[in-house]
Coordinates of C-alpha atoms in Angstrom, one line a residue:
X26 CA -0.2 -12.9 15.7
X27 CA 1.6 -16.2 16.3
X28 CA 1.3 -20.0 15.8
X29 CA 1.0 -22.8 18.3
X30 CA 2.3 -25.5 16.1
X31 CA 3.5 -26.5 12.6
X32 CA 3.4 -30.0 11.0
X33 CA 4.3 -31.7 7.8
X34 CA 2.9 -35.2 7.3
X35 CA 2.4 -37.8 4.6
X36 CA -1.1 -38.0 3.2
X37 CA -1.0 -41.8 3.2
X38 CA 0.6 -42.3 6.6
X39 CA 2.7 -45.4 6.9
X40 CA 4.0 -48.0 9.3
X41 CA 6.2 -45.5 11.1
X42 CA 3.4 -42.9 11.3
X43 CA 2.4 -40.0 9.1
X44 CA 4.7 -37.3 10.6
X45 CA 7.8 -35.9 8.8
X46 CA 8.3 -32.7 10.8
X47 CA 6.7 -31.0 13.7
X48 CA 7.4 -27.8 15.7
X49 CA 5.6 -26.5 18.8
X50 CA 6.1 -23.2 20.6
X51 CA 5.7 -23.4 24.4
X52 CA 5.6 -19.7 24.9
X53 CA 2.7 -19.3 22.4
X54 CA 0.9 -22.3 24.1
X55 CA 1.0 -20.4 27.4
X56 CA -0.5 -17.4 25.7
X57 CA -3.2 -19.6 24.2
X58 CA -4.1 -21.0 27.6
X59 CA -4.4 -17.4 28.9
X60 CA -6.4 -16.1 26.0
X61 CA -8.8 -19.0 25.5
X62 CA -9.6 -19.5 29.2
X63 CA -12.1 -22.3 29.8
X64 CA -12.3 -23.1 26.0
X65 CA -8.6 -23.9 25.9
X66 CA -7.7 -27.4 24.6
X67 CA -4.2 -28.7 25.1
X68 CA -2.4 -30.0 22.0
X69 CA -2.1 -33.8 22.1
X70 CA 1.0 -35.8 21.2
X71 CA 2.1 -35.3 17.6
X72 CA 1.2 -38.8 16.4
X73 CA -2.3 -38.6 17.9
X74 CA -2.9 -35.1 16.4
X75 CA -1.6 -36.1 13.0
X76 CA -3.8 -39.2 12.9
X77 CA -6.8 -37.2 13.9
X78 CA -6.1 -34.7 11.2
X79 CA -5.9 -37.4 8.6
X80 CA -9.3 -38.7 9.7
X81 CA -10.7 -35.2 9.5
X82 CA -9.4 -34.9 5.9
X83 CA -10.9 -38.3 5.0
X84 CA -7.5 -39.8 4.2
X85 CA -7.7 -42.8 6.6
X86 CA -10.2 -45.5 7.4
X87 CA -11.3 -46.2 3.8
X88 CA -13.9 -48.7 5.1
X89 CA -15.8 -45.9 6.7
X90 CA -17.6 -43.8 4.1
X91 CA -19.4 -41.7 6.7
X92 CA -18.0 -40.1 9.9
X93 CA -20.6 -38.3 12.0
X94 CA -18.6 -35.3 13.1
X95 CA -17.0 -34.8 9.7
X96 CA -19.7 -35.6 7.1
X97 CA -23.0 -34.6 8.8
X98 CA -25.2 -31.9 7.3
X99 CA -24.9 -29.8 10.5
X100 CA -21.2 -29.1 9.8
X101 CA -20.3 -26.0 7.6
X102 CA -17.2 -26.7 5.7
X103 CA -14.6 -24.0 5.3
X104 CA -11.8 -24.4 2.8
X105 CA -8.5 -25.4 4.4
X106 CA -9.8 -24.5 7.9
X107 CA -10.6 -27.6 10.0
X108 CA -11.8 -28.6 13.5
X109 CA -9.8 -31.6 14.7
X110 CA -11.4 -33.7 17.5
X111 CA -8.9 -34.9 20.1
X112 CA -9.4 -36.7 23.4
X113 CA -10.2 -33.6 25.5
X114 CA -12.1 -31.7 23.0
X115 CA -11.5 -30.2 19.5
X116 CA -8.5 -28.2 18.1
X117 CA -9.6 -25.2 16.0
X118 CA -8.7 -23.5 13.6
X119 CA -6.3 -25.9 12.0
X120 CA -5.0 -24.7 8.6
X121 CA -4.3 -27.6 6.3
X122 CA -3.1 -27.6 2.7
X123 CA -2.2 -30.7 0.7
X124 CA 0.3 -30.6 -2.2
X125 CA 1.3 -33.9 -3.7
X126 CA 2.0 -36.5 -1.1
X127 CA 2.6 -34.0 1.7
X128 CA 0.2 -32.2 4.0
X129 CA 1.2 -28.9 5.5
X130 CA -0.7 -28.0 8.7
X131 CA -0.5 -25.0 11.1
X132 CA -2.4 -23.9 14.2
X133 CA -2.6 -20.1 14.6
X134 CA -3.1 -18.5 18.0
X135 CA -6.6 -17.2 18.7
X136 CA -6.4 -14.2 21.1
X137 CA -9.9 -14.7 22.6
X138 CA -12.3 -17.3 23.8
X139 CA -13.1 -20.1 21.4
X140 CA -16.7 -20.5 22.5
X141 CA -18.6 -19.4 20.6
X142 CA -16.2 -19.7 17.7
X143 CA -15.2 -16.2 16.5
X144 CA -15.4 -15.2 12.8
X145 CA -12.3 -16.2 10.9
X146 CA -11.9 -12.6 9.6
X147 CA -11.3 -11.4 13.1
X148 CA -8.4 -13.8 13.8
X149 CA -5.2 -12.0 12.7
X150 CA -3.1 -15.2 12.7
X151 CA -5.1 -16.8 9.9
X152 CA -3.5 -14.9 7.0
X153 CA -0.1 -15.3 8.5
X154 CA -0.6 -19.0 8.8
X155 CA -1.6 -19.3 5.2
X156 CA 1.5 -17.2 4.2
X157 CA 3.8 -19.4 6.3
X158 CA 2.5 -22.6 4.7
X159 CA 2.7 -21.1 1.2
X160 CA 6.4 -20.2 1.8
X161 CA 7.0 -23.7 3.3
X162 CA 5.4 -25.4 0.3
X163 CA 7.5 -23.3 -2.2
X164 CA 10.6 -24.3 -0.3
X165 CA 9.8 -28.0 -0.1
X166 CA 8.8 -28.3 -3.8
X167 CA 11.7 -26.3 -5.3
X168 CA 14.4 -28.3 -7.2
X169 CA 14.3 -32.1 -7.8
X170 CA 11.6 -34.0 -6.0
X171 CA 13.5 -37.1 -4.9
X172 CA 13.8 -38.8 -1.5
X173 CA 17.3 -37.6 -0.9
X174 CA 16.5 -34.0 -1.5
X175 CA 13.4 -34.2 0.6
X176 CA 15.4 -35.6 3.4
X177 CA 18.0 -32.8 3.0
X178 CA 15.3 -30.1 3.1
X179 CA 13.7 -31.6 6.2
X180 CA 17.1 -31.4 7.9
X181 CA 17.3 -27.7 7.0
X182 CA 13.9 -26.9 8.4
X183 CA 14.7 -26.5 12.1
X184 CA 17.3 -23.8 11.4
X185 CA 15.1 -22.1 8.9
X186 CA 12.0 -22.1 11.1
X187 CA 14.1 -20.6 13.9
X188 CA 14.9 -17.6 11.6
X189 CA 11.5 -17.4 9.9
X190 CA 9.3 -17.9 12.9
X191 CA 11.2 -17.0 16.2
X192 CA 9.1 -17.8 19.3
X193 CA 6.2 -18.7 17.0
X194 CA 5.9 -15.3 15.4
X195 CA 6.2 -15.4 11.5
X196 CA 8.6 -12.8 10.3
X197 CA 9.7 -14.0 6.9
X198 CA 8.1 -16.6 4.7
X199 CA 10.7 -16.7 1.9
X200 CA 12.5 -19.9 3.0
X201 CA 14.7 -20.0 -0.1
X202 CA 16.0 -16.5 0.5
X203 CA 16.4 -17.4 4.2
X204 CA 18.5 -20.4 3.2
X205 CA 20.9 -18.2 1.3
X206 CA 21.1 -15.7 4.2
X207 CA 21.7 -18.5 6.8
X208 CA 24.6 -19.8 4.6
X209 CA 26.1 -16.3 4.4
X210 CA 25.8 -15.8 8.1
X211 CA 27.9 -19.0 8.8
X212 CA 30.9 -17.4 7.2
X213 CA 30.2 -13.8 8.5
X214 CA 28.2 -14.2 11.7
X215 CA 28.5 -10.6 12.8
X216 CA 27.2 -8.8 9.7
X217 CA 23.9 -10.6 9.1
X218 CA 21.7 -10.0 6.0
X219 CA 18.6 -8.0 7.0
X220 CA 15.4 -10.1 7.1
X221 CA 13.7 -7.8 4.6
X222 CA 16.5 -8.4 2.0
X223 CA 16.1 -11.9 0.8
X224 CA 19.0 -12.2 -1.7
X225 CA 21.9 -10.3 -3.3
X226 CA 21.8 -8.2 -6.4
X227 CA 24.3 -9.0 -9.1
X228 CA 24.7 -6.5 -11.9
X229 CA 25.5 -2.8 -12.5
X230 CA 25.5 -0.8 -9.2
X231 CA 22.9 2.0 -9.2
X232 CA 21.0 4.0 -6.6
X233 CA 17.8 5.8 -7.6
X234 CA 16.0 8.3 -5.4
X235 CA 12.7 10.0 -6.4
X236 CA 10.8 12.6 -4.4
X237 CA 7.1 12.6 -5.4
X238 CA 4.8 15.2 -4.0
X239 CA 1.0 15.1 -4.4
X240 CA -1.1 18.2 -3.9
X241 CA -4.7 18.2 -2.9
X242 CA -6.9 21.3 -3.1
X243 CA -10.5 22.3 -2.5
X244 CA -11.3 25.8 -3.8
X245 CA -14.7 27.5 -3.4
X246 CA -14.1 31.2 -4.2
X247 CA -16.8 32.2 -1.6
X248 CA -16.8 34.0 1.7
X249 CA -18.7 31.1 3.4
X250 CA -16.0 28.5 2.8
X251 CA -12.2 28.6 3.2
X252 CA -10.1 27.2 0.4
X253 CA -7.9 24.3 1.5
X254 CA -4.8 22.6 0.2
X255 CA -2.2 20.1 1.4
X256 CA 1.0 18.5 0.2
X257 CA 2.0 14.9 0.9
X258 CA 5.3 13.5 -0.2
X259 CA 6.9 10.1 -0.7
X260 CA 10.6 9.3 -1.2
X261 CA 11.1 6.1 -3.1
X262 CA 14.4 4.3 -3.5
X263 CA 15.8 1.5 -5.6
X264 CA 19.3 0.3 -4.6
X265 CA 21.0 -2.2 -6.8
X266 CA 24.1 -2.9 -4.8
X267 CA 26.2 -6.1 -4.9
X268 CA 27.0 -6.3 -1.2
X269 CA 25.9 -8.4 1.7
X270 CA 25.4 -5.4 4.1
X271 CA 25.5 -2.1 2.2
X272 CA 24.9 1.2 4.0
X273 CA 23.3 4.1 2.2
X274 CA 22.4 7.6 3.5
X275 CA 19.9 9.8 1.7
X276 CA 19.7 13.5 2.7
X277 CA 16.6 15.6 1.8
X278 CA 17.3 19.3 1.4
X279 CA 15.1 22.4 1.4
X280 CA 15.8 25.8 -0.1
X281 CA 15.9 28.9 2.2
X282 CA 12.2 29.6 1.6
X283 CA 11.1 25.9 1.6
X284 CA 8.2 24.7 3.7
X285 CA 9.4 22.3 6.5
X286 CA 8.4 18.7 6.3
X287 CA 6.0 17.3 8.9
X288 CA 4.4 14.1 10.0
X289 CA 7.4 12.1 8.8
X290 CA 7.2 8.3 8.7
X291 CA 10.2 6.2 7.9
X292 CA 10.7 2.7 6.6
X293 CA 11.8 0.0 9.1
X294 CA 15.2 -0.3 7.3
X295 CA 16.2 3.2 8.5
X296 CA 18.9 2.5 11.2
X297 CA 18.7 5.9 13.0
X298 CA 17.1 9.3 12.6
X299 CA 17.3 12.7 14.4
X300 CA 14.4 13.1 16.9
X301 CA 13.8 16.6 15.6
X302 CA 12.7 15.1 12.3
X303 CA 10.0 13.0 13.8
X304 CA 8.5 15.5 16.2
X305 CA 7.3 18.0 13.7
X306 CA 3.5 17.6 13.3
X307 CA 0.9 19.3 11.2
X308 CA -1.5 19.2 14.2
X309 CA 0.7 21.8 16.0
X310 CA 0.3 24.3 13.1
X311 CA 3.0 26.2 11.3
X312 CA 6.1 27.1 13.4
X313 CA 8.9 29.3 12.3
X314 CA 11.4 27.4 14.5
X315 CA 10.5 24.0 12.9
X316 CA 13.3 21.8 11.8
X317 CA 14.1 22.6 8.1
X318 CA 16.8 20.1 7.3
X319 CA 18.8 18.5 6.0
X320 CA 16.8 15.4 6.7
X321 CA 19.3 12.5 6.8
X322 CA 18.1 8.9 6.6
X323 CA 20.8 6.2 6.9
X324 CA 19.5 2.7 6.0
X325 CA 20.4 -0.8 4.8
X326 CA 18.3 -1.0 1.6
X327 CA 16.0 -3.9 0.6
X328 CA 16.5 -5.4 -2.8
X329 CA 13.3 -4.1 -4.4
X330 CA 12.0 -0.6 -4.7
X331 CA 10.6 0.7 -1.4
X332 CA 9.3 3.9 0.1
X333 CA 12.0 5.4 2.3
X334 CA 9.7 7.9 4.0
X335 CA 6.4 9.8 3.8
X336 CA 5.7 13.4 4.9
X337 CA 3.3 16.2 4.7
X338 CA 3.8 20.0 4.5
X339 CA 1.8 23.2 4.9
X340 CA 2.7 25.3 1.8
X341 CA 1.5 28.9 1.7
X342 CA -0.4 28.8 -1.6
X343 CA -1.7 26.1 -4.0
X344 CA 0.1 25.9 -7.4
X345 CA -2.9 26.9 -9.5
X346 CA -5.7 29.2 -8.3
X347 CA -9.0 29.3 -10.0
X348 CA -12.7 30.0 -9.8
X349 CA -15.6 28.4 -11.6
X350 CA -19.0 30.0 -12.1
X351 CA -22.0 28.1 -13.5
X352 CA -25.5 29.5 -14.1
X353 CA -28.4 27.2 -15.3
X354 CA -31.1 28.5 -17.6
X355 CA -33.5 25.8 -18.8
X356 CA -31.5 23.3 -20.8
X357 CA -28.5 25.7 -21.1
X358 CA -25.6 26.3 -18.8
X359 CA -23.4 29.4 -18.9
X360 CA -20.0 28.7 -17.5
X361 CA -16.8 30.7 -16.8
X362 CA -13.5 29.2 -15.7
X363 CA -10.4 31.3 -14.8
X364 CA -7.1 29.7 -13.9
X365 CA -3.9 31.3 -12.7
X366 CA -0.5 29.7 -12.2
X367 CA 1.2 31.1 -9.1
X368 CA 4.4 33.0 -10.1
X369 CA 6.6 30.9 -7.7
X370 CA 5.6 27.6 -9.4
X371 CA 7.7 26.2 -12.3
X372 CA 5.9 26.8 -15.6
X373 CA 6.7 23.5 -17.2
X374 CA 4.2 20.6 -17.3
X375 CA 4.3 17.1 -18.6
X376 CA 0.5 17.4 -18.9
X377 CA -2.1 19.8 -17.6
X378 CA -5.8 19.6 -18.2
X379 CA -9.1 20.7 -16.6
X380 CA -12.0 18.3 -16.8
X381 CA -15.6 19.7 -16.5
X382 CA -18.3 17.0 -16.2
X383 CA -22.0 17.5 -16.8
X384 CA -23.5 14.2 -15.7
X385 CA -27.2 13.7 -14.7
X386 CA -28.1 15.6 -17.9
X387 CA -28.8 14.8 -21.5
X388 CA -26.1 14.7 -24.2
X389 CA -24.4 17.9 -25.2
X390 CA -26.3 19.1 -28.3
X391 CA -24.6 22.4 -28.8
X392 CA -21.5 24.3 -27.4
X393 CA -20.4 27.9 -28.0
X394 CA -17.2 28.8 -26.2
X395 CA -14.4 31.3 -26.1
X396 CA -10.9 30.0 -25.1
X397 CA -7.9 32.2 -24.3
X398 CA -5.4 29.4 -24.3
X399 CA -5.1 25.7 -25.0
X400 CA -7.6 23.4 -26.7
X401 CA -11.1 22.1 -25.8
X402 CA -12.2 18.6 -26.4
X403 CA -15.9 17.7 -26.2
X404 CA -17.3 14.3 -25.3
X405 CA -20.9 14.8 -26.1
X406 CA -22.2 11.4 -25.1
X407 CA -20.5 11.4 -21.7
X408 CA -21.3 15.1 -21.0
X409 CA -17.7 16.1 -20.5
X410 CA -15.5 19.0 -21.5
X411 CA -11.7 18.5 -21.3
X412 CA -9.6 21.6 -21.5
X413 CA -6.1 20.7 -22.6
X414 CA -3.9 23.4 -21.3
X415 CA -0.6 22.0 -22.6
X416 CA 3.0 22.1 -21.4
X417 CA 3.0 25.8 -20.3
X418 CA 0.8 28.6 -19.2
X419 CA 1.2 31.9 -21.2
X420 CA 3.5 34.7 -20.0
X421 CA 0.6 36.3 -18.1
X422 CA 0.1 33.0 -16.2
X423 CA -3.7 33.5 -16.5
X424 CA -6.1 31.6 -18.8
X425 CA -9.9 31.6 -19.1
X426 CA -12.7 29.7 -20.7
X427 CA -16.3 30.9 -21.1
X428 CA -19.2 29.4 -23.0
X429 CA -22.8 28.2 -23.2
X430 CA -23.6 24.5 -23.2
X431 CA -27.0 23.2 -24.5
X432 CA -28.2 19.7 -23.7
X433 CA -30.6 17.3 -25.3
X434 CA -33.3 15.3 -23.6
X435 CA -32.1 13.5 -20.6
X436 CA -33.8 10.2 -21.4
X437 CA -31.5 9.6 -24.4
X438 CA -28.4 9.3 -22.2
X439 CA -27.5 5.6 -21.9
X440 CA -25.3 5.9 -18.8
X441 CA -27.8 7.6 -16.4
X442 CA -27.4 4.9 -13.7
X443 CA -23.7 5.5 -13.4
X444 CA -24.1 9.3 -13.1
X445 CA -22.4 11.2 -10.3
X446 CA -25.0 12.6 -7.9
X447 CA -22.6 15.3 -6.8
X448 CA -23.2 17.1 -10.1
X449 CA -27.0 17.3 -9.8
X450 CA -28.4 20.8 -10.2
X451 CA -26.0 23.7 -9.9
X452 CA -23.5 21.8 -7.8
X453 CA -20.6 21.2 -10.2
X454 CA -16.8 21.3 -10.2
X455 CA -13.7 21.5 -12.3
X456 CA -11.0 18.9 -11.7
X457 CA -7.4 19.7 -12.5
X458 CA -4.9 17.0 -13.5
X459 CA -1.3 17.9 -14.0
X460 CA 2.3 16.8 -13.4
X461 CA 5.3 19.0 -13.1
X462 CA 8.7 17.1 -13.5
X463 CA 11.8 18.2 -11.7
X464 CA 9.8 20.3 -9.2
X465 CA 8.3 20.0 -5.7
X466 CA 6.0 22.5 -4.1
X467 CA 7.9 22.4 -0.8
X468 CA 11.3 22.7 -2.6
X469 CA 12.4 19.4 -1.2
X470 CA 15.1 17.6 -3.3
X471 CA 17.8 15.0 -3.1
X472 CA 20.8 15.7 -5.3
X473 CA 23.5 13.3 -6.3
X474 CA 26.0 14.7 -3.7
X475 CA 23.5 14.1 -0.9
X476 CA 23.4 10.4 -1.4
X477 CA 26.2 8.5 0.3
X478 CA 26.9 4.8 -0.4
X479 CA 29.2 2.9 1.9
X480 CA 30.1 -0.1 -0.3
X481 CA 33.0 -1.5 -2.3
X482 CA 31.1 -0.6 -5.5
X483 CA 30.8 2.9 -6.9
X484 CA 27.2 3.1 -8.0
X485 CA 25.6 5.5 -10.4
X486 CA 23.4 7.9 -8.5
X487 CA 20.1 9.0 -10.1
X488 CA 17.8 11.5 -8.4
X489 CA 14.5 13.0 -9.5
X490 CA 11.5 14.8 -8.2
X491 CA 7.9 15.6 -9.4
X492 CA 4.7 17.3 -8.4
X493 CA 1.4 15.6 -9.2
X494 CA -2.2 16.7 -8.6
X495 CA -4.5 14.6 -6.5
X496 CA -8.1 15.4 -5.9
X497 CA -7.7 19.0 -7.1
X498 CA -11.2 20.5 -7.3
X499 CA -12.5 24.0 -8.0
X500 CA -16.2 24.2 -7.1
X501 CA -18.9 26.3 -8.6
X502 CA -19.0 29.5 -6.7
X503 CA -22.6 30.3 -7.8
X504 CA -24.1 27.4 -5.8
X505 CA -23.5 25.7 -2.4
X506 CA -20.7 23.2 -2.8
X507 CA -20.1 20.3 -0.4
X508 CA -17.5 21.3 2.2
X509 CA -14.6 19.1 3.1
X510 CA -13.8 18.6 6.8
X511 CA -10.4 20.0 7.6
X512 CA -9.5 16.8 9.4
X513 CA -9.3 15.1 6.0
X514 CA -6.4 17.2 5.1
X515 CA -4.4 16.6 8.3

């Protein structure tokens, strides 16, 4: 993913030629010659290429209303992507965008033969080329648009391109942020601003760390299928620090009986990490000798909120166990739902509900039910029961719902085309939605004392954690439910 050349030219040309700026990358040109093989076409001189591009765009030779290679019906036009004929052949794909009197052009590297022309979607450099030109346009059009400032910006481009696109590989397209970083590096050349941090924060110093775990579960309550569950976690950070090169260390801790973290992926801003943290994998299965923390991540934070790391874990039990039984008799369904909160799980929810859909049927005409806890909402037209459990389970930690549902004629349902085929016949499910604040199933947490900030400022440290349900299903045990392949949970 690289570019062979970059140009800025005037749309009207002029006596001195159309070119304002050009940059080629010889190392990328050698790669293009190797990748393209016999279809390789050498880049001509800048003046010849720019004039040919203006002809292709129809901005020169006003006396010629029709140009065969450009205007014939056999050519399929693609927005902003052009084929530019030169002496030895044609240069493709040239990305060209016009804004005002300036034309921004870029030639991405195609890592394969050009004959026949590959599909644009298969060329990875196309999107990077568009992103580079967009950032270049934003830089050139910022501020006052006069000749003096235009000349000043053109003088700054060689240094900015060197930082934004070293050896032809685009790394950063925020030229305005790069300009500030380059200015800072001239006074402090050793401690450079990271490329992912485009500017400084000015305001109240604060560091926020949030551990979010999502639990998936498929429960069948049958001997033929094994219940499955998995926890995946994300640690997000937001560091508001007024410093050029701040250093922050976040440590994740586990209680004595906590489940070790596995499959850990870290953000590129992390400067170093213990090898034992990265080698624990869920593919190897549970291991009593697995690394159990603390998990330390030193990093130089980006300005915006980012995901410091991702992980999975194999917890011994799901937070809520349940079974669902459904029997069909003519237009009536007899249902029973039992739910039990595990005693090790915090009994405090922001919300907790069980949704029981009855699609591919008529509207609910009658419902008789018995509820041990919570509240039941009925959406008759949509064929949906919503069991609102509330902020806590009762002291017994067990709740139940039973009832008989009667349906009207199926033809009267206006949304049949959008029905879910998974609920056809006896195959049905209960889906749980819940969130438990200040709790994680693995026990993972980051407290205020585990966050270290090496900066002149004394920031406020805010830490939090939460457990959220994700694809939490309990299938009807009285009918064959679709099985989920175990690899989906790895």
